[in-house]
Amino acid sequence: MSNQSTYVLGINLSHDGSACLLKDGKIAIAIEKERLTHRKHDGKNDNDAVRYCLEAEKIKFENLTLIVQNQNFSMLNSGSDQFPRGVSRLIGEGCGVPIVTISHHLAHAYNAVGTGPFEEMAILVLDGCGNAYDDVIEKAIDIYPRDVDPDLQHLFFEKDSFYHFREELLTPLVKDFSPGGMNFKDNVLFPPTTKHSIGGLYSAVKEYCFGGTSDEGKLMGLAPYGRADVYKEPIFDLIDGRVFVRYNWMSHFRKPCLSHDQFKKEFQYYADIAQWTQKEIERALVYLVTHRRRLTTSNNLAFTGGVALNAVANAILEKESGFDNIYFTPAAGDNGVAIGCAFYGWCRVLGQRRAPHNGSSCFGRCYSREFIRGILDNFVIPNAEKSRELVPEITTIIAESMQAHSGKRMTIGLNVVDAGIFTLFLDEAGGKIDHSAPIYSDLSLYCSAEQLIRWINSGNHLAVKNREFFDYKGDIHSLMTALNLSEVQRRLRILFETRRICDCIPVTKEPRDLCQYAAKLLVKGKVLGWFQAGSEFGPRALGRRSILADPGRTGLRDFINRNIKFREDFRPFAPSVLYEDVSEYFEYERESPYMIVVARVKPRWAQRLQNVVHCDGSSRIQTVTKEWNGRFYELLRAYKQASGISVLLNTSFNRRGMPIVETPSDAMGFFYECGLDALVIGDFLVEKQSPNRLSCGGRQAVGRKSAVGQPRRQ
Ligand SMILES: [Fe+2]
């Protein structure tokens, strides 16, 4: 760390919470909160993400020059409502750093400014809902609607915004607002936020078709199964450069999906709705973008906001928008707001020129070789049944470690879950411990002590069967620091080995030609976890936290869906391809480094790439270059040498409903939970011992069918 460096911290406090740290105008580190708390789309309380950034960069608050933040729906001044009883915000009045609060679409726009490849560009922001009219800190040349009663302005919210960026200056050209918070009981399809919002409508239809809070991308994957001629009524009115949702059709839709069984039974019904919605959104988008195109002479467009994640619509925009070049921001959702806040601070508040960005969208911290080695050396899978008998001894080991390092007396409890990974909970009063109590269901699988403490520290409660259990009020972070995890892991491993309760110890190799070794495994049909350098920032795995496989082997797609991703069969997998070869396999010649545009596969390759081609012949492609993805590029080259093709199936390193893994511990936990064959992590390759040869410290141990009891493919 240099004392001369200028640090700006950007924070997003809405859903998909995140933090981004700029060092002298370049992204030093950035993280989405969900990667740390393991809760999809987690937001608000920013302590975890902020702490992660500062610790990764090894700086303290006094090293920060500026903090810039945004919260959607309402502006945030104190942040006090984000933090439950007993938990205070790290960034508060006492942190001693100036804090600037900006509005939502402006933050989205500055994400494109900071990470975009153009010196001059138009920028379109399109999402579910932005800030209220009264809270917006920018005034555009054209603002719609023009006749809003000043007394009612606070009820109107940002819907879409259009800017021009040139010579370091961002000029708002058009801002469209819509009334927000309206909800008609009879219309289950009504957008949940702003009226007439394209992003809101898409979210509402997604919830109608799937229920719950699943990802928007699922609707895009479902649409090609729908029939084009079932629903023909326009969803949108397109008038004077503005998009309006027609609501008169909504009351006809009264079968929202309430269960997975219902979804399977009514698959065609929901697919038809998805198809209709997708086509209508494409129509509205092309209309909006071509209209805005006429307001600027720019040939470059940056498209951001959650709607910009629609890879199918993006491909159409590339052909029909009239812009020569389009940059689709990889962190287009509200996660990217933190990046935009940071760049606003650098460019606008501090008045600095933006620094060239190298195109990377991977901003997570790097884990050293020694750190990974330590995790691998101490990782064991204890037998769940037998390890329950050791709870008192395990508890003692952890308690002694805490006390030795902190001097604090702390009572702890331990829950050994079925997978054999133990979780830890703390009893602030030092009182009763209920060993048999299952921990909150979100955490009942594969949650390490470290992860759980982070989760508690972010203000969450532990609950047992819907009953609030502990609401820890102390300084968990200092306790976490005091807990010497590697020491605890070392002692636990000795305990497990001594008592002969291990099911499995990882077999770790360090092949000299790691990529060639991995490529050969892939050619044999093995499925690999791939963990390298700092994690991706955004919803797509791009070769840092990926699951990789042969793109064409019959049966592999189903195997991954059922035994690794645990997700629906209809969802497509995506291909990663060497950029120089993309036009060989796909009808596409540009770079697509963020997996955010679809292209058609060339017919002669359709069969060989069957696992990464959707039912309509499209693929959501990632082109790979060595500039910021060196080892993944090297792997694709090695795979091409071994197999003859330079395409791999690349899906995110997680299962359904789980954020992508962040730490080596996360990766190891998930590796042993699912049907992955091997894990490449840094310079190491980890393989599972075959179930009938499981051993512990050279002794035969009690075997399990597999690490997770999943049936193996033949
Ligand atoms: Fe947004």
XYZ file of C-alpha atoms and ligand atoms in Angstrom:
715
model
C 0.000 0.000 0.000
C 1.286 3.412 -0.885
C 0.581 6.416 1.297
C 0.294 8.501 -1.829
C -2.520 6.463 -3.323
C -6.005 7.940 -3.503
C -8.762 5.539 -2.555
C -12.455 6.005 -3.353
C -15.018 3.538 -2.032
C -18.325 3.052 -3.843
C -21.264 1.304 -2.180
C -24.596 -0.036 -3.397
C -27.118 -0.340 -0.579
C -30.120 -1.731 -2.429
C -30.641 -5.376 -3.411
C -27.560 -7.036 -4.913
C -25.459 -5.069 -2.440
C -21.836 -4.477 -3.322
C -18.737 -2.409 -2.690
C -15.986 -1.234 -5.019
C -12.633 0.260 -4.094
C -10.817 2.466 -6.592
C -7.103 3.036 -6.208
C -5.881 6.040 -8.170
C -8.889 5.743 -10.444
C -8.620 2.018 -11.181
C -10.637 -0.781 -9.631
C -8.452 -2.391 -6.986
C -11.103 -4.657 -5.521
C -14.862 -5.098 -5.703
C -17.289 -7.666 -4.371
C -20.971 -8.496 -4.348
C -22.345 -9.068 -0.889
C -24.029 -12.338 -1.835
C -20.618 -13.943 -2.394
C -19.798 -13.347 1.255
C -23.119 -14.079 2.929
C -24.185 -16.885 0.589
C -27.643 -15.358 0.158
C -28.651 -14.579 -3.408
C -29.187 -10.889 -4.124
C -28.329 -9.995 -0.546
C -28.197 -6.253 0.017
C -28.657 -3.305 2.363
C -26.265 -3.751 5.305
C -22.882 -3.096 3.692
C -20.500 -4.120 6.481
C -19.345 -7.366 4.904
C -18.627 -5.974 1.469
C -16.861 -2.899 2.842
C -14.717 -4.944 5.215
C -13.800 -7.352 2.413
C -12.550 -4.507 0.209
C -10.508 -2.822 2.925
C -8.962 -6.067 4.137
C -8.119 -7.254 0.627
C -6.329 -3.996 -0.083
C -4.840 -3.919 3.449
C -6.020 -0.398 4.195
C -8.108 1.257 6.879
C -10.776 3.934 6.820
C -8.197 6.677 7.294
C -6.679 5.707 3.944
C -9.938 6.519 2.139
C -10.348 9.908 0.516
C -14.026 9.590 -0.271
C -17.055 7.309 0.000
C -19.895 7.497 -2.531
C -23.111 5.533 -2.034
C -26.542 4.927 -3.460
C -29.665 3.229 -2.270
C -32.498 2.527 -4.634
C -36.079 3.638 -3.940
C -35.052 6.131 -1.313
C -31.954 8.132 -0.609
C -29.860 7.161 2.334
C -28.292 9.562 4.725
C -27.744 7.687 7.927
C -28.122 4.080 6.974
C -29.489 3.326 10.393
C -32.525 1.474 9.085
C -30.269 -0.973 7.289
C -28.827 -2.390 10.450
C -30.727 -4.416 12.995
C -30.562 -3.939 16.702
C -27.093 -4.257 18.098
C -25.255 -4.001 14.790
C -23.789 -0.692 13.743
C -22.618 0.377 10.338
C -18.875 0.438 9.815
C -19.318 3.516 7.690
C -21.016 6.013 9.888
C -20.540 9.474 11.140
C -17.490 8.361 13.070
C -15.552 6.899 10.196
C -14.058 10.288 9.388
C -14.378 9.993 5.613
C -16.555 12.341 3.518
C -19.661 10.523 2.253
C -21.505 11.587 -0.897
C -24.890 10.117 -1.810
C -25.890 10.059 -5.479
C -28.959 8.928 -7.360
C -29.509 5.545 -8.926
C -29.386 5.928 -12.695
C -26.454 8.298 -12.408
C -24.569 5.545 -10.568
C -25.520 3.013 -13.252
C -24.279 5.422 -15.920
C -20.935 5.939 -14.216
C -20.440 2.184 -14.141
C -20.395 2.389 -17.946
C -18.196 5.491 -17.871
C -15.598 3.823 -15.674
C -15.463 0.394 -17.295
C -16.494 1.151 -20.884
C -14.090 0.964 -23.833
C -15.177 4.216 -25.516
C -13.762 7.734 -25.198
C -17.101 9.067 -26.342
C -20.423 7.278 -26.055
C -24.144 7.429 -25.541
C -25.314 5.632 -22.383
C -28.731 4.073 -21.820
C -29.812 3.040 -18.318
C -32.823 0.769 -18.153
C -33.818 -1.156 -15.033
C -36.728 -2.007 -12.783
C -36.839 1.227 -10.844
C -34.520 4.035 -9.815
C -34.706 6.836 -7.295
C -37.638 9.170 -6.714
C -37.890 12.341 -8.782
C -37.179 14.478 -5.715
C -34.040 12.537 -4.877
C -32.460 12.614 -8.334
C -29.459 14.911 -8.315
C -29.216 15.460 -12.078
C -31.496 17.368 -14.424
C -31.780 16.189 -18.011
C -32.487 18.299 -21.089
C -35.743 16.402 -21.604
C -37.675 15.084 -18.625
C -40.868 13.036 -18.929
C -43.619 13.382 -18.047
C -43.510 17.145 -18.440
C -46.634 17.930 -16.472
C -45.997 16.327 -13.100
C -47.570 18.208 -10.231
C -44.623 19.451 -8.108
C -46.446 18.230 -5.015
C -46.510 14.688 -6.450
C -42.982 14.489 -7.803
C -41.886 12.302 -4.942
C -44.239 9.579 -6.216
C -42.457 9.339 -9.572
C -39.356 7.193 -10.033
C -36.606 6.861 -12.618
C -37.646 4.498 -15.408
C -35.006 5.016 -18.095
C -32.236 7.545 -18.576
C -30.154 8.464 -21.593
C -26.796 10.270 -21.478
C -23.965 11.417 -23.646
C -20.380 11.165 -22.429
C -17.638 13.157 -24.109
C -14.425 14.818 -22.955
C -14.854 13.589 -19.407
C -18.318 15.103 -19.157
C -21.554 13.164 -18.708
C -24.619 15.033 -19.990
C -28.116 13.725 -19.144
C -30.202 14.028 -22.314
C -33.469 12.281 -21.468
C -34.943 11.020 -18.228
C -38.286 9.245 -18.111
C -40.142 8.865 -14.820
C -43.154 6.783 -13.895
C -45.398 6.556 -10.870
C -44.135 3.896 -8.533
C -45.470 1.652 -5.835
C -48.774 0.954 -7.531
C -50.132 -2.526 -7.248
C -53.490 -3.795 -8.405
C -54.739 -6.756 -6.455
C -56.423 -8.291 -9.460
C -53.314 -8.211 -11.595
C -50.686 -10.627 -10.404
C -48.541 -9.630 -13.360
C -48.360 -6.013 -12.320
C -44.740 -4.802 -12.114
C -43.721 -4.707 -8.461
C -42.034 -1.308 -8.578
C -42.513 1.379 -11.191
C -45.477 1.529 -13.517
C -44.553 1.125 -17.214
C -41.152 -0.252 -16.329
C -39.706 -2.770 -18.790
C -37.504 -4.273 -16.089
C -40.375 -4.366 -13.615
C -42.664 -6.074 -16.097
C -40.007 -8.673 -16.836
C -39.583 -9.369 -13.111
C -43.331 -9.702 -12.635
C -43.652 -12.227 -15.472
C -40.659 -14.139 -14.152
C -42.328 -14.438 -10.758
C -45.589 -15.457 -12.412
C -43.864 -18.255 -14.325
C -41.512 -19.551 -11.657
C -42.689 -18.198 -8.332
C -40.242 -17.050 -5.691
C -37.295 -14.859 -6.453
C -35.401 -16.808 -9.062
C -33.111 -15.131 -11.545
C -34.464 -13.172 -14.484
C -32.243 -15.221 -16.805
C -34.514 -18.233 -16.352
C -37.312 -16.515 -18.251
C -34.939 -15.856 -21.134
C -34.026 -19.557 -21.142
C -37.680 -20.631 -21.081
C -38.844 -18.362 -23.916
C -37.546 -20.443 -26.882
C -39.804 -23.319 -25.805
C -42.865 -21.109 -26.227
C -45.076 -20.867 -29.291
C -45.073 -17.553 -31.101
C -48.715 -17.551 -32.074
C -50.436 -18.164 -28.732
C -50.361 -14.607 -27.388
C -50.359 -11.774 -29.880
C -51.664 -8.787 -27.964
C -49.109 -5.999 -27.511
C -47.805 -5.700 -23.971
C -46.370 -2.256 -24.616
C -47.586 0.937 -26.227
C -44.712 2.796 -27.841
C -45.486 6.509 -28.091
C -43.276 9.570 -28.597
C -40.093 7.787 -27.607
C -41.618 6.387 -24.443
C -42.643 2.897 -23.407
C -45.968 2.259 -21.670
C -47.207 -1.047 -20.327
C -50.750 -1.906 -21.379
C -52.511 -3.275 -18.336
C -55.815 -4.364 -19.817
C -54.584 -7.902 -20.571
C -53.271 -8.676 -17.117
C -56.484 -9.763 -15.456
C -56.669 -12.740 -17.831
C -53.635 -14.295 -16.196
C -54.675 -15.976 -12.991
C -52.447 -19.031 -12.728
C -49.214 -17.878 -11.116
C -46.787 -20.728 -10.543
C -46.936 -21.834 -6.924
C -44.835 -24.963 -7.049
C -42.267 -26.758 -9.135
C -44.807 -29.490 -9.844
C -47.193 -26.913 -11.209
C -44.445 -25.501 -13.394
C -43.661 -28.923 -14.833
C -47.329 -29.697 -15.414
C -48.033 -26.370 -17.086
C -44.657 -26.028 -18.782
C -46.043 -25.062 -22.196
C -48.363 -22.441 -20.692
C -45.510 -20.673 -18.935
C -43.181 -21.097 -21.913
C -45.743 -19.416 -24.176
C -45.949 -16.480 -21.776
C -42.163 -16.269 -21.598
C -41.888 -16.296 -25.388
C -44.503 -13.551 -25.724
C -42.879 -11.395 -23.053
C -39.401 -11.795 -24.522
C -40.547 -10.787 -27.998
C -42.454 -7.796 -26.649
C -39.469 -6.650 -24.634
C -37.267 -6.919 -27.697
C -39.785 -4.791 -29.622
C -39.881 -2.163 -26.893
C -36.103 -2.106 -26.544
C -35.430 -1.673 -30.250
C -37.985 1.143 -30.335
C -36.480 2.921 -27.338
C -32.863 2.596 -28.451
C -33.497 3.639 -32.058
C -35.456 6.640 -30.793
C -32.657 7.713 -28.459
C -30.130 7.062 -31.239
C -31.541 10.044 -33.110
C -30.737 12.358 -30.199
C -26.993 11.912 -30.508
C -24.369 11.705 -33.219
C -22.462 9.029 -31.315
C -21.833 5.664 -32.927
C -21.080 4.068 -29.569
C -23.614 2.950 -27.022
C -23.093 1.689 -23.481
C -26.166 -0.166 -22.251
C -26.571 -0.784 -18.536
C -29.195 -1.380 -15.844
C -30.743 -4.780 -15.177
C -32.496 -4.992 -18.564
C -29.078 -5.015 -20.241
C -28.572 -8.578 -18.952
C -31.031 -9.866 -21.552
C -28.543 -11.526 -23.901
C -31.160 -12.373 -26.523
C -32.393 -8.786 -26.772
C -28.802 -7.565 -26.777
C -28.042 -9.595 -29.882
C -30.968 -7.911 -31.634
C -29.776 -4.484 -30.528
C -26.389 -5.188 -32.052
C -28.103 -5.670 -35.395
C -30.946 -3.176 -35.293
C -30.136 -0.300 -32.957
C -28.197 1.807 -35.453
C -25.151 2.049 -33.196
C -21.913 0.665 -34.641
C -20.545 -0.478 -31.297
C -22.346 -1.454 -28.112
C -20.787 -2.099 -24.718
C -23.050 -4.209 -22.503
C -21.828 -3.755 -18.952
C -21.182 -7.144 -17.320
C -22.375 -5.918 -13.919
C -25.485 -4.328 -15.386
C -27.733 -4.946 -12.381
C -27.667 -3.054 -9.133
C -24.431 -4.778 -8.155
C -22.756 -2.457 -10.679
C -24.048 0.597 -8.825
C -21.110 0.369 -6.408
C -18.703 0.566 -9.335
C -20.562 3.559 -10.692
C -20.557 5.290 -7.307
C -16.805 4.859 -7.047
C -16.172 6.267 -10.524
C -18.533 9.172 -9.855
C -16.406 9.972 -6.823
C -13.191 9.809 -8.805
C -14.368 11.702 -11.886
C -16.964 14.153 -10.606
C -16.234 14.772 -6.939
C -12.447 14.644 -7.137
C -12.346 15.965 -10.712
C -9.889 13.351 -11.945
C -9.610 11.976 -15.484
C -10.858 8.440 -15.845
C -8.112 5.868 -16.246
C -8.218 3.367 -19.133
C -9.850 0.105 -18.075
C -8.425 -3.203 -19.318
C -11.830 -4.801 -19.892
C -11.675 -7.209 -16.974
C -14.827 -7.793 -14.976
C -13.054 -9.821 -12.281
C -12.389 -7.754 -9.191
C -12.361 -10.221 -6.289
C -9.325 -10.621 -4.076
C -6.650 -13.123 -5.066
C -5.879 -15.938 -2.650
C -2.214 -16.721 -2.335
C -0.690 -20.078 -3.115
C 0.114 -20.522 0.585
C -3.454 -19.696 1.596
C -4.909 -22.234 -0.827
C -2.322 -24.814 0.208
C -3.371 -24.330 3.834
C -7.036 -24.884 2.995
C -6.290 -28.025 1.002
C -3.939 -29.461 3.603
C -6.476 -29.215 6.372
C -9.669 -30.060 4.550
C -11.312 -33.300 5.548
C -14.762 -34.752 5.193
C -15.599 -36.341 8.508
C -18.261 -38.978 8.617
C -21.416 -37.180 9.692
C -22.808 -39.898 11.911
C -19.632 -40.521 13.823
C -18.590 -36.915 14.109
C -21.726 -36.151 16.099
C -20.193 -38.129 18.924
C -17.262 -35.743 18.922
C -19.220 -32.509 19.282
C -17.989 -31.823 22.831
C -14.361 -32.303 21.788
C -14.749 -30.232 18.626
C -16.383 -27.496 20.638
C -13.542 -27.491 23.097
C -10.945 -27.130 20.366
C -12.650 -24.072 18.938
C -13.312 -22.532 22.336
C -9.683 -22.976 23.355
C -8.510 -21.349 20.165
C -10.751 -18.373 20.745
C -9.756 -17.980 24.335
C -6.052 -18.397 23.613
C -6.093 -15.649 21.045
C -8.614 -13.208 22.433
C -8.545 -13.770 26.155
C -12.345 -13.779 26.002
C -14.405 -16.523 27.486
C -16.963 -17.551 24.972
C -19.403 -20.393 24.944
C -19.938 -21.902 21.574
C -22.108 -24.537 20.084
C -21.501 -26.751 17.156
C -23.767 -28.369 14.657
C -22.407 -31.169 12.570
C -24.519 -31.299 9.462
C -25.041 -34.285 7.263
C -22.297 -33.374 4.869
C -19.772 -33.442 7.623
C -18.925 -29.757 7.404
C -19.572 -28.247 10.760
C -21.158 -24.965 11.560
C -20.587 -22.863 14.597
C -22.875 -20.738 16.658
C -22.207 -18.530 19.581
C -24.043 -18.083 22.807
C -23.410 -14.579 24.036
C -24.638 -15.380 27.492
C -22.382 -18.350 27.835
C -25.384 -20.409 28.678
C -27.225 -23.308 27.216
C -26.076 -25.011 24.065
C -28.488 -27.133 22.149
C -26.325 -29.571 20.254
C -29.182 -31.124 18.386
C -30.726 -27.936 17.095
C -30.585 -27.651 13.334
C -29.409 -24.302 12.177
C -31.431 -22.081 9.879
C -32.118 -23.938 6.673
C -30.150 -21.600 4.423
C -27.088 -22.548 6.361
C -27.725 -26.158 7.066
C -25.583 -27.280 4.154
C -21.932 -26.543 3.837
C -21.384 -23.509 5.900
C -17.993 -23.140 7.465
C -17.467 -21.465 10.812
C -15.892 -18.539 9.017
C -18.867 -18.135 6.730
C -21.354 -18.389 9.538
C -19.647 -15.756 11.599
C -19.634 -13.435 8.599
C -23.313 -14.101 8.202
C -24.059 -13.311 11.828
C -21.876 -10.257 11.665
C -23.854 -8.823 8.792
C -26.793 -8.481 11.131
C -28.626 -11.697 10.425
C -30.204 -13.841 13.063
C -29.887 -17.500 13.577
C -33.186 -19.237 13.672
C -34.227 -22.714 14.628
C -37.404 -23.908 12.986
C -38.580 -20.332 12.517
C -37.837 -19.474 16.119
C -35.333 -16.739 16.690
C -32.397 -18.246 18.400
C -29.455 -15.967 18.927
C -29.099 -12.323 18.097
C -25.447 -11.797 18.749
C -24.596 -8.277 19.844
C -20.890 -8.484 20.420
C -17.965 -7.730 18.212
C -17.945 -10.865 16.119
C -15.281 -9.524 13.824
C -12.660 -9.310 16.530
C -13.701 -12.755 17.607
C -13.286 -13.962 14.061
C -9.843 -12.460 13.942
C -9.061 -14.142 17.209
C -10.212 -17.512 15.993
C -7.200 -19.106 14.396
C -8.980 -21.144 11.764
C -5.945 -22.944 10.393
C -4.980 -23.993 13.903
C -8.507 -25.201 14.557
C -8.582 -27.086 11.284
C -5.232 -28.717 12.029
C -6.406 -29.914 15.431
C -9.724 -31.112 14.059
C -7.995 -33.091 11.374
C -5.838 -34.799 13.965
C -8.947 -35.523 16.024
C -10.803 -36.983 13.059
C -7.848 -39.073 12.018
C -7.179 -40.321 15.519
C -10.787 -41.320 15.985
C -10.992 -42.751 12.494
C -14.060 -40.873 11.393
C -12.873 -39.402 8.106
C -14.759 -40.308 4.962
C -12.414 -38.548 2.667
C -9.241 -36.525 2.501
C -8.614 -34.601 -0.712
C -6.001 -35.987 -3.042
C -4.006 -32.967 -4.103
C -1.572 -32.820 -6.993
C 0.455 -30.015 -8.437
C 0.936 -30.957 -12.087
C 3.709 -29.111 -13.874
C 1.499 -28.728 -16.951
C -1.710 -27.946 -15.124
C -3.726 -26.849 -18.153
C -2.703 -29.854 -20.246
C -3.569 -32.128 -17.329
C -6.962 -30.476 -16.895
C -7.631 -30.550 -20.638
C -7.031 -34.301 -20.719
C -9.529 -34.811 -17.908
C -12.082 -32.745 -19.840
C -11.503 -34.795 -22.981
C -12.221 -37.922 -20.942
C -15.620 -36.472 -20.042
C -14.744 -35.344 -16.537
C -16.447 -32.278 -15.079
C -14.081 -29.805 -13.440
C -14.423 -27.045 -10.914
C -12.151 -24.216 -12.018
C -10.998 -21.648 -9.448
C -8.433 -19.029 -10.452
C -7.339 -15.574 -9.268
C -9.950 -12.982 -8.265
C -13.641 -13.736 -8.736
C -15.941 -12.309 -11.369
C -18.111 -9.340 -10.445
C -21.512 -10.072 -11.958
C -23.834 -12.986 -12.597
C -21.710 -14.880 -15.120
C -18.736 -17.155 -14.480
C -16.042 -16.199 -16.946
C -13.193 -18.534 -16.113
C -12.411 -17.590 -12.531
C -15.169 -19.470 -10.671
C -16.438 -21.865 -13.315
C -17.603 -25.414 -13.845
C -16.184 -26.737 -17.107
C -16.972 -29.719 -19.292
C -16.916 -31.122 -22.820
C -19.462 -29.147 -24.877
C -20.608 -32.101 -26.895
C -20.488 -35.346 -24.946
C -23.907 -36.974 -24.864
C -25.466 -37.110 -21.412
C -23.092 -34.642 -19.824
C -25.574 -31.791 -19.840
C -28.151 -33.825 -17.948
C -25.502 -35.102 -15.559
C -24.409 -31.577 -14.655
C -27.985 -30.388 -14.228
C -28.925 -33.275 -11.956
C -25.768 -33.911 -9.981
C -23.954 -30.614 -9.810
C -26.241 -27.690 -10.540
C -29.431 -29.347 -9.243
C -31.499 -27.246 -11.606
C -34.157 -27.501 -14.285
C -33.395 -29.335 -17.505
C -34.624 -26.576 -19.810
C -31.945 -24.094 -18.840
C -29.123 -23.916 -21.362
C -25.411 -23.990 -20.656
C -23.112 -21.481 -22.273
C -19.889 -21.930 -24.253
C -16.528 -20.262 -23.788
C -14.475 -20.077 -26.958
C -11.107 -18.706 -27.987
C -11.810 -15.289 -29.484
C -9.739 -16.014 -32.568
C -11.919 -19.058 -33.308
C -15.385 -17.682 -32.550
C -16.432 -17.296 -36.179
C -15.525 -20.917 -36.854
C -18.281 -22.166 -34.558
C -20.765 -19.310 -34.328
C -22.319 -16.699 -36.570
C -20.464 -13.993 -34.703
C -17.207 -12.147 -35.222
C -16.962 -9.601 -32.398
C -15.663 -10.000 -28.911
C -18.218 -11.101 -26.325
C -16.109 -11.390 -23.177
C -18.975 -11.169 -20.662
C -21.357 -13.881 -21.902
C -24.028 -11.245 -22.379
C -24.923 -11.693 -26.074
C -26.300 -14.737 -27.899
C -25.210 -15.943 -31.314
C -26.342 -18.783 -33.556
C -24.202 -21.874 -33.784
C -23.108 -22.830 -37.281
C -25.090 -25.892 -38.366
C -22.046 -28.060 -38.942
C -21.100 -27.647 -35.272
C -24.543 -28.031 -33.733
C -24.111 -31.689 -32.823
C -20.536 -31.384 -31.590
C -21.565 -28.474 -29.347
C -24.930 -29.901 -28.336
C -24.455 -29.230 -24.604
C -24.065 -25.474 -25.122
C -26.663 -24.833 -27.814
C -30.196 -23.923 -26.816
C -33.262 -25.430 -28.467
C -33.501 -22.469 -30.860
C -29.917 -22.890 -32.082
C -28.514 -20.001 -30.036
C -25.652 -19.881 -27.537
C -24.816 -17.235 -24.946
C -21.166 -17.027 -25.897
C -18.050 -15.896 -24.078
C -15.014 -15.110 -26.184
C -11.757 -15.541 -24.284
C -8.528 -13.613 -24.734
C -5.369 -13.798 -22.690
C -5.316 -10.133 -21.626
C -7.148 -10.622 -18.334
C -7.992 -14.312 -18.472
C -4.566 -15.844 -19.099
C -4.932 -19.241 -17.495
C -8.419 -19.843 -18.881
C -7.107 -18.884 -22.320
C -4.254 -21.329 -21.816
C -6.704 -24.083 -20.850
C -8.800 -23.520 -23.976
C -5.647 -23.732 -26.070
C -4.662 -26.967 -24.346
C -8.178 -28.328 -24.817
C -8.057 -27.465 -28.495
C -4.783 -29.349 -28.784
C -6.248 -32.375 -27.020
C -9.731 -32.430 -28.553
C -9.557 -30.486 -31.801
C -12.044 -27.811 -30.706
C -11.557 -24.622 -28.721
C -14.955 -24.527 -27.014
C -15.812 -25.557 -23.451
C -19.061 -25.722 -21.544
C -18.731 -23.028 -18.885
C -21.280 -22.633 -16.127
C -21.031 -20.862 -12.804
C -19.408 -22.584 -9.820
C -22.566 -22.991 -7.739
C -25.802 -24.879 -7.621
C -29.337 -23.564 -8.055
C -30.179 -20.840 -5.576
C -26.615 -20.501 -4.318
C -24.311 -17.558 -5.085
C -21.111 -18.366 -6.953
C -18.312 -19.552 -4.654
C -15.870 -16.905 -3.523
C -13.232 -18.446 -1.262
C -11.143 -21.628 -1.552
C -13.134 -22.989 1.399
C -16.389 -22.311 -0.454
C -15.031 -24.115 -3.500
C -13.866 -27.134 -1.522
C -17.158 -27.375 0.351
C -19.198 -27.332 -2.847
C -16.752 -29.673 -4.601
C -17.447 -32.352 -2.013
C -21.147 -31.636 -1.996
C -21.767 -32.321 -5.669
C -20.796 -34.625 -8.504
C -17.765 -32.689 -9.725
C -14.920 -35.014 -10.684
C -11.986 -32.733 -9.978
C -11.174 -29.232 -8.872
C -8.447 -27.052 -10.322
C -7.716 -24.414 -7.717
C -4.794 -22.089 -8.285
C -1.810 -24.285 -9.118
C -3.391 -27.375 -7.571
C -5.580 -30.158 -8.820
C -7.833 -31.899 -6.318
C -9.473 -35.230 -6.990
C -11.843 -37.299 -4.915
C -10.787 -40.678 -3.746
C -12.920 -43.444 -5.135
C -15.561 -44.431 -2.586
C -14.215 -47.949 -2.047
C -10.698 -46.725 -1.379
C -11.416 -44.007 1.103
C -8.757 -43.784 3.695
C -7.783 -41.622 6.564
C -4.175 -41.202 7.553
C -3.317 -44.385 5.693
C -6.116 -46.340 7.360
C -9.242 -47.694 5.835
C -12.185 -45.576 6.820
C -15.905 -46.076 6.803
C -16.948 -45.579 3.205
C -19.862 -43.674 1.739
C -21.377 -44.121 -1.685
C -19.796 -40.824 -2.615
C -19.072 -37.570 -0.898
C -22.672 -36.530 -1.308
C -24.366 -39.818 -1.874
C -25.151 -38.863 -5.459
C -25.375 -41.654 -8.017
C -22.430 -41.679 -10.382
C -22.926 -41.680 -14.103
C -21.854 -44.762 -16.029
Fe -30.999 -0.327 -10.957
